[in-house]
Short mmCIF file of C-alpha atoms and ligand atoms in Angstrom, two decimals:
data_model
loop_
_atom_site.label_atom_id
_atom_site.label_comp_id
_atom_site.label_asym_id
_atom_site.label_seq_id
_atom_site.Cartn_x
_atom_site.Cartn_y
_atom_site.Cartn_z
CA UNK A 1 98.94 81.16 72.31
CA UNK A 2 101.01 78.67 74.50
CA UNK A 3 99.88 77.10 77.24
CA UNK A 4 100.71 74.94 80.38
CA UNK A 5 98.27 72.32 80.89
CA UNK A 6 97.90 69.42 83.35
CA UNK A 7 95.81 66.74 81.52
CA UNK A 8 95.14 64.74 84.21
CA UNK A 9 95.58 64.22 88.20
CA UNK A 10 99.30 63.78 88.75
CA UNK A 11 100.34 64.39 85.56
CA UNK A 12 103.28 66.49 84.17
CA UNK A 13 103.05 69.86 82.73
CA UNK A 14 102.77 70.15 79.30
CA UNK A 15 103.19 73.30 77.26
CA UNK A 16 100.88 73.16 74.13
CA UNK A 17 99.50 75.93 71.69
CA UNK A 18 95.75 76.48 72.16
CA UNK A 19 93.68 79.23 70.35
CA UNK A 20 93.68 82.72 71.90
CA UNK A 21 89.72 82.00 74.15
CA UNK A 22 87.34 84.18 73.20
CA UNK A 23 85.17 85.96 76.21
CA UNK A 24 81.62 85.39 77.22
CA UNK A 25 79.46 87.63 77.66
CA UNK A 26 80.29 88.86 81.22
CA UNK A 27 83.67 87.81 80.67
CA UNK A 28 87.14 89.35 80.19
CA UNK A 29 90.20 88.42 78.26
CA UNK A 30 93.35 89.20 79.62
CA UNK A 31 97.29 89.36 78.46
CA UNK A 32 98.83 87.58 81.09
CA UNK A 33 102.34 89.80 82.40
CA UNK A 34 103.16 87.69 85.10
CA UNK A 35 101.78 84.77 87.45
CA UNK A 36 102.88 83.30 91.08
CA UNK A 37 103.04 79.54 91.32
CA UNK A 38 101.17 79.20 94.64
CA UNK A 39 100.80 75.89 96.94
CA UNK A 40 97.52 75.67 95.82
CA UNK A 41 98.44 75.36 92.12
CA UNK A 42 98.92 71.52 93.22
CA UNK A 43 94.82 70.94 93.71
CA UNK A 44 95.32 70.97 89.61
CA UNK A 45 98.66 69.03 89.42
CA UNK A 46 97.38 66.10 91.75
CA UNK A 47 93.75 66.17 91.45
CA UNK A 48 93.11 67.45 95.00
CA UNK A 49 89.69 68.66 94.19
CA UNK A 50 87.01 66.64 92.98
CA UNK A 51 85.06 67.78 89.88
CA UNK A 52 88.23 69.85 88.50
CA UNK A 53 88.06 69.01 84.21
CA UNK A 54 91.34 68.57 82.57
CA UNK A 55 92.80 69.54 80.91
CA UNK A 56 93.15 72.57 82.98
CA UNK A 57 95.80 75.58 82.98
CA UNK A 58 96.23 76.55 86.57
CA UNK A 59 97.61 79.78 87.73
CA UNK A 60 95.37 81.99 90.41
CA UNK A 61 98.40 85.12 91.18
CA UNK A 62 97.63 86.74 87.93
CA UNK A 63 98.66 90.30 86.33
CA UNK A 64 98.10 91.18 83.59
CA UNK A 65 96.00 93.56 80.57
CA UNK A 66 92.49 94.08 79.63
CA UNK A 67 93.16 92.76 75.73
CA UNK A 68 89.37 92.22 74.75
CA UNK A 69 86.23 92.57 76.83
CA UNK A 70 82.55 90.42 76.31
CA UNK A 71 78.99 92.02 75.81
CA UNK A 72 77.96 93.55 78.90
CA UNK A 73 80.75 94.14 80.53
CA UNK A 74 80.39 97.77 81.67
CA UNK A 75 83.37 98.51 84.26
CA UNK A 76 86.58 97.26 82.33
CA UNK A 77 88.52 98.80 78.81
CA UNK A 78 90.57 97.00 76.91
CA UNK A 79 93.95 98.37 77.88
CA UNK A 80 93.64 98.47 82.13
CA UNK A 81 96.15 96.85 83.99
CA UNK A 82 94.29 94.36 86.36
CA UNK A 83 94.71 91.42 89.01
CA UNK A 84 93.25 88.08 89.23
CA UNK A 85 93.63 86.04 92.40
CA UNK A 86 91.79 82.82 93.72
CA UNK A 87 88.09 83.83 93.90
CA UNK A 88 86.89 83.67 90.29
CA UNK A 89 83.08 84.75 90.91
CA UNK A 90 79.72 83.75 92.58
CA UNK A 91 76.41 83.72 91.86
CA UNK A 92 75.29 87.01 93.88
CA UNK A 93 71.80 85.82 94.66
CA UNK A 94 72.25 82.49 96.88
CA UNK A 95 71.34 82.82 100.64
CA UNK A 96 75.56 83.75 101.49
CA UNK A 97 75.82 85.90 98.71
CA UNK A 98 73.04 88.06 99.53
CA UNK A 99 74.94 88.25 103.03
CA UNK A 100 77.98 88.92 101.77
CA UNK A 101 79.58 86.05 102.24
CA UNK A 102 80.94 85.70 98.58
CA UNK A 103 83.47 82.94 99.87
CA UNK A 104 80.55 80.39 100.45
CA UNK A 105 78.45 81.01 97.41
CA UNK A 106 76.16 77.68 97.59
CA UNK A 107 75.58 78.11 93.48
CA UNK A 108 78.21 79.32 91.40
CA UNK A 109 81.43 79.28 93.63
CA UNK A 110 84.51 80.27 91.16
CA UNK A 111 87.89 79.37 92.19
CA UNK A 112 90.76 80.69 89.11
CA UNK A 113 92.89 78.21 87.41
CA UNK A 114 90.78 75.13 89.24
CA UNK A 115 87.19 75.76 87.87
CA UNK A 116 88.27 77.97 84.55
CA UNK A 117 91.80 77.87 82.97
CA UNK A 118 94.19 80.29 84.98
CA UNK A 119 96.96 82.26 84.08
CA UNK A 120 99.74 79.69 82.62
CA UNK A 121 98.98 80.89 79.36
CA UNK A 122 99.65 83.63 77.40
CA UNK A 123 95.74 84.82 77.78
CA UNK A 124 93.07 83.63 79.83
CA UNK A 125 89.22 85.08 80.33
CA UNK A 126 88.12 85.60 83.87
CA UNK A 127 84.38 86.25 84.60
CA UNK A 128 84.47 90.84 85.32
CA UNK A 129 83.82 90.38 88.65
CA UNK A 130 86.93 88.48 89.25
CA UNK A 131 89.18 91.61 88.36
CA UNK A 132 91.26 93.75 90.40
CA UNK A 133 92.16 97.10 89.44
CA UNK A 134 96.49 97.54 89.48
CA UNK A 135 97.93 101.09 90.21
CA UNK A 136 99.60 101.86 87.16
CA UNK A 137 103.19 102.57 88.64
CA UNK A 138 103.49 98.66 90.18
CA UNK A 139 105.38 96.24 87.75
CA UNK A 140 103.90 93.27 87.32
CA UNK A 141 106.46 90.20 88.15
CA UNK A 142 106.72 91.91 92.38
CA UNK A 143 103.39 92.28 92.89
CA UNK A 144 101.74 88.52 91.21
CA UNK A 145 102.24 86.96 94.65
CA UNK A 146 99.79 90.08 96.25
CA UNK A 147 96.62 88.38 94.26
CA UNK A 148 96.81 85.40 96.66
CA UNK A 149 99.55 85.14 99.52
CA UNK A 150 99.23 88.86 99.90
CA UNK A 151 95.79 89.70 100.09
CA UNK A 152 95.18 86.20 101.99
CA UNK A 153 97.60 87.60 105.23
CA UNK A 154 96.31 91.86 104.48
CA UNK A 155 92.66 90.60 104.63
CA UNK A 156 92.86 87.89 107.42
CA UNK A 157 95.23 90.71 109.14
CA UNK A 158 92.59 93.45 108.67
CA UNK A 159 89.46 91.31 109.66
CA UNK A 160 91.10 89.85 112.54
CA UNK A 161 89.98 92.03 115.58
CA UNK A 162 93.67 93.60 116.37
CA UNK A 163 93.65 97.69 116.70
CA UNK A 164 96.78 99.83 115.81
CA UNK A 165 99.38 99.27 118.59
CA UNK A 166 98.16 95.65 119.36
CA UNK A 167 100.62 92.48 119.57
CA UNK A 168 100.59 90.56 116.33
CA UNK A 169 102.39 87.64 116.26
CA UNK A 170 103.34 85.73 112.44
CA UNK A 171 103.94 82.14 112.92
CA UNK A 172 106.15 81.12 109.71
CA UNK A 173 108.40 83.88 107.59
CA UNK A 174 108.33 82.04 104.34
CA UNK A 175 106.06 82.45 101.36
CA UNK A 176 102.78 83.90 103.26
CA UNK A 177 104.73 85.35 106.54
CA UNK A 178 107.46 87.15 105.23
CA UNK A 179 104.04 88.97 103.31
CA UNK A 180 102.31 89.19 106.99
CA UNK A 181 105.05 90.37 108.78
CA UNK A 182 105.16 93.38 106.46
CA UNK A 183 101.55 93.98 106.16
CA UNK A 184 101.14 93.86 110.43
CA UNK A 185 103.68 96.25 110.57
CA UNK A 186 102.59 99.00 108.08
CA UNK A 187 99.17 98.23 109.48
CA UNK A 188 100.83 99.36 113.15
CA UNK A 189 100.58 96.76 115.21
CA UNK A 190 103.15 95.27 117.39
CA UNK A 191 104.49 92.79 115.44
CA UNK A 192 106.35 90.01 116.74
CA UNK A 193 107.88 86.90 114.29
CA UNK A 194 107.65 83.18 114.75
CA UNK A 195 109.59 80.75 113.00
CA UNK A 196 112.26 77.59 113.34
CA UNK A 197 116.10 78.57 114.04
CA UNK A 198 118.08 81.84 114.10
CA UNK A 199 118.82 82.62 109.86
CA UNK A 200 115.17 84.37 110.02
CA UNK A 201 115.59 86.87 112.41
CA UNK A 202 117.33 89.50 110.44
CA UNK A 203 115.19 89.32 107.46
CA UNK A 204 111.97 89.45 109.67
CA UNK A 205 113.35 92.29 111.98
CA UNK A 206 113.92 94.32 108.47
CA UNK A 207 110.20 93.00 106.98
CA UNK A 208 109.08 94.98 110.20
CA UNK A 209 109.21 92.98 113.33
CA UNK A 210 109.84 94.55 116.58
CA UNK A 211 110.80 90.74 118.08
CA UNK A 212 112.18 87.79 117.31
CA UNK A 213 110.91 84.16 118.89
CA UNK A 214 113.41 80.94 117.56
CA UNK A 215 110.64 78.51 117.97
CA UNK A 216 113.39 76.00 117.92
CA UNK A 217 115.48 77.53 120.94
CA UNK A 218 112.46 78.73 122.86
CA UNK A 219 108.72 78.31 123.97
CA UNK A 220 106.71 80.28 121.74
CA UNK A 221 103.93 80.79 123.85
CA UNK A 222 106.02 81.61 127.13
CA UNK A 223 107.76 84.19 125.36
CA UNK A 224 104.81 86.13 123.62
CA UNK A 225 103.26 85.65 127.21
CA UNK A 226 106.09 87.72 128.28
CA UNK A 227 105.80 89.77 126.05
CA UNK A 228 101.96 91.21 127.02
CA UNK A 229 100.32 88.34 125.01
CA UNK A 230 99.27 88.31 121.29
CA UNK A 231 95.85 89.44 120.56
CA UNK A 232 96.33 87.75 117.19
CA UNK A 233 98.64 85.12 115.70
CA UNK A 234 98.42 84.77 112.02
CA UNK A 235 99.31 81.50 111.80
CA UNK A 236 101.04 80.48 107.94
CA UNK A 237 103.19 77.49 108.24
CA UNK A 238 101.85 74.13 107.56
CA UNK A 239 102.70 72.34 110.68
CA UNK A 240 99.53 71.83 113.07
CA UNK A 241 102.05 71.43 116.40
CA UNK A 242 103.39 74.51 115.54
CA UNK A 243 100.65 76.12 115.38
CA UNK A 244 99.18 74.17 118.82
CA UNK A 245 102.52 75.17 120.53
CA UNK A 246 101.89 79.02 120.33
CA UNK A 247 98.25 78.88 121.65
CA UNK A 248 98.87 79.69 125.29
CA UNK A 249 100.34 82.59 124.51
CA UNK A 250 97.62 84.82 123.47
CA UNK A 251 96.01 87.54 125.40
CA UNK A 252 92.61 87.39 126.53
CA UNK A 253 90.27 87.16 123.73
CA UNK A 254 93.49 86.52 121.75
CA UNK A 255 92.58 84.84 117.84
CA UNK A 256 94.93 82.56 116.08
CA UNK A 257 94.10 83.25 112.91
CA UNK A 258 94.63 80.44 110.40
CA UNK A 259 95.98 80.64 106.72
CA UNK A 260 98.17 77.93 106.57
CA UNK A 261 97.32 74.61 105.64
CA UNK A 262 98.44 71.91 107.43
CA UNK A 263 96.80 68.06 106.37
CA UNK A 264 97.02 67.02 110.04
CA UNK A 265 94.60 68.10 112.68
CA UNK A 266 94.70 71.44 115.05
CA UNK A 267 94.88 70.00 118.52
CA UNK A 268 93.63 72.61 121.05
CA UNK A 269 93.41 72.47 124.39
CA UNK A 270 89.75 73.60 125.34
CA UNK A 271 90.75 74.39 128.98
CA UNK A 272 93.02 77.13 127.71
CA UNK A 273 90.66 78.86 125.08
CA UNK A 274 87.71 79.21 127.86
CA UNK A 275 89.81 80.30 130.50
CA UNK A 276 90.95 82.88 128.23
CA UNK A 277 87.95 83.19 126.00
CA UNK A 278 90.68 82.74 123.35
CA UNK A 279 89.33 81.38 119.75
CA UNK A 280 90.58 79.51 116.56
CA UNK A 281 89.29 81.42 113.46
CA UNK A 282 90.17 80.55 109.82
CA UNK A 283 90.61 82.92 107.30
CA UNK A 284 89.24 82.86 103.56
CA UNK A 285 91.50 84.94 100.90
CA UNK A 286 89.46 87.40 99.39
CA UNK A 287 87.03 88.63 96.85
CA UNK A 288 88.72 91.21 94.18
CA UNK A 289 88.21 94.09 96.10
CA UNK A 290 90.17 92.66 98.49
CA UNK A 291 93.12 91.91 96.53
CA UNK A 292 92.54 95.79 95.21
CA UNK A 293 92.68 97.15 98.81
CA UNK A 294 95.68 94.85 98.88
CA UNK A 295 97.67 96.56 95.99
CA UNK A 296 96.74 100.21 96.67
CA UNK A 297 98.18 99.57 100.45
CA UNK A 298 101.04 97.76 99.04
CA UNK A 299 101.74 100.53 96.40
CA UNK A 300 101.40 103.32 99.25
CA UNK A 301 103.33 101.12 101.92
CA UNK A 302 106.21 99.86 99.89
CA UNK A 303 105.13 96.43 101.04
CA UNK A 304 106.69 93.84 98.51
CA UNK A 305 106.99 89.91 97.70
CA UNK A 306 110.03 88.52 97.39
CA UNK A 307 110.23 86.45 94.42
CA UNK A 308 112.36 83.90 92.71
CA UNK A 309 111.42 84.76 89.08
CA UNK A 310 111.09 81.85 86.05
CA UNK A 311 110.62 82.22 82.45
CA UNK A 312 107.02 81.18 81.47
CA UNK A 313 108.64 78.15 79.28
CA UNK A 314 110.22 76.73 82.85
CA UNK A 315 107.10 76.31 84.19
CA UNK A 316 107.76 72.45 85.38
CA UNK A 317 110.84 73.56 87.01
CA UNK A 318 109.22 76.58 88.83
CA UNK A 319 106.37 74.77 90.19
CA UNK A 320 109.28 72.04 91.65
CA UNK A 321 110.77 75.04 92.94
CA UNK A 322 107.87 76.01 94.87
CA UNK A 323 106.52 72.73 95.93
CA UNK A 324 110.43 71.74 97.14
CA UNK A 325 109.57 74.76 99.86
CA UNK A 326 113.62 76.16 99.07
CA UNK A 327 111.94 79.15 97.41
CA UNK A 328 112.99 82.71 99.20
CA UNK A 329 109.84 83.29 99.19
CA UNK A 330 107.35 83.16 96.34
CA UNK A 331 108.14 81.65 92.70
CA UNK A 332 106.64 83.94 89.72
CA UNK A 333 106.34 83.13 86.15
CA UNK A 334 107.15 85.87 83.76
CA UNK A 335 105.88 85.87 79.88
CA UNK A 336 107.77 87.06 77.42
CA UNK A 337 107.09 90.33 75.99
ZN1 ZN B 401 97.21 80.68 96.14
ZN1 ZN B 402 76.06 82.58 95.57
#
């Protein structure tokens, strides 16, 4: 099968022939369809991790088939269409495991692509418990963004305290946001969008959002003030004063929920979150479930990535596409048939 490898921290891609892997017991193989390039593919490229081994085939937006399946593997046929996003498997019997908190597995914590070869490749195996079911009527290349942007803003959106008719504010329409601004609004809330100069407005007012705030032109948290107040901001861009800058404007017990990344620090001013009893909260993706719940809302809602689409064998030029931030809005490999 061919492959895209990085062999070590910072190096290039490189795409080599490896044998078809064979799967574990407990393990599944799949036919890779289609697979996002995702941010978080650089932790492989630059070595952002410690303890990642190399060579290693990232790739954690996955969809693909079941093509063979290992002893003991009850659950999944060879033939299912299935999903494979960022959490790869835990142990189920550590202290956070047996509470359900899969994310923070002390023993076995799986991430795809960064502690097992992901889906750059033709095939990959993923551990059963990794898998997500696909409705059968969703293509594959629209929906490969779902197994991590998307089920990273429905699950932070779902978990996040807001009831149906609530202000939800999206800070950022790009690669996550233009995702959350859907998601709020099939999910009914109020949803208002945040993000730097006019060009975003339409698209976000057609993604589903009743407002419009030009961070650029305006005070983000003056206007959702006048607005009523958020009682959540999903925050997705990757700027920390951005994310500071809309903090006065959530309700009382407002959240700002955080999925984006930023490498700087969150400054917050404590005076405002106790008068308010607002909070910071960060959000974890999602266990497989999750990114199932994901894809049978998306299928019902008509909620959809947008995707610049590469062949696999441009793989180096995709990933610069992504990482150069130009993308409208996600970047998605495609195999050949
Ligand atoms: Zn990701
Ligand atoms: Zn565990």
């Amino acid at each position: 099968m061919k492959a895209a490898q990085i062999t070590k921290p910072g190096g290039d891609f490189e795409l080599v022939e490896r044998e078809i892997p064979e799967p574990p017991p407990g393990w599944v193989r799949v036919k890779v369809e289609a697979c996002g390039v995702c941010h978080s593919d650089s932790v492989v490229k630059e070595g952002l991790f410690p303890g990642i081994q190399y060579p290693r085939v990232p790739g954690h937006e996955v969809i693909g088939v079941v093509d063979k399946v290992g002893s003991g593997v009850a659950q999944w046929k060879v033939g299912q269409r299935v999903g494979i996003g960022w959490h790869g498997g835990n142990c189920g019997y550590c202290d956070n495991c047996r509470r359900g908190n899969f994310f923070a597995c002390q023993v076995n914590l799986l991430t795809t692509g960064i502690s097992f070869d992901g889906g750059y490749a033709e095939y990959m195996v993923a551990p059963a418990i990794a898998l997500a079911r696909v409705p059968e009527d969703l293509s594959p290349v629209p929906i490969a963004p779902l197994m991590c942007a998307g089920v990273t803003t429905f699950n932070a959106l779902r978990n996040s305290g807001a009831r149906a008719g609530d202000l939800v504010a999206v800070l950022g329409i790009g690669g996550l946001g233009h995702l959350g601004a859907q998601f709020a609004a099939k999910m009914g809330f109020k949803t208002v969008a945040i993000a730097r100069g006019k060009d975003k407005e339409a698209l976000a007012r057609k993604l589903g959002a009743v407002d419009y705030i030009d961070s650029q032109q305006q005070n983000p948290a003056e206007e959702l003030t006048k607005l009523g107040g958020a009682q959540v901001v999903i925050a997705t861009v990757t700027n920390a004063d951005a994310m500071t800058a809309v903090l006065g404007g959530l309700a009382p017990n407002g959240v700002l929920m955080v999925i984006g990344a930023p490498t700087s620090p969150l400054s917050v001013d404590p005076i405002s979150l106790l008068l308010a009893q607002r909070s910071v909260k960060g959000w974890y993706s999602g266990t497989s479930i999750d990114s199932q719940d994901t894809l049978k809302f998306s299928a019902r809602t008509g909620v959809e990535s947008m995707n610049e689409v590469f062949p696999f064998e441009r793989v180096a030029e995709a990933y610069d596409r992504m990482m150069s931030g130009k993308a409208r809005f996600r970047v998605v490999l495609k195999m050949s048939e």
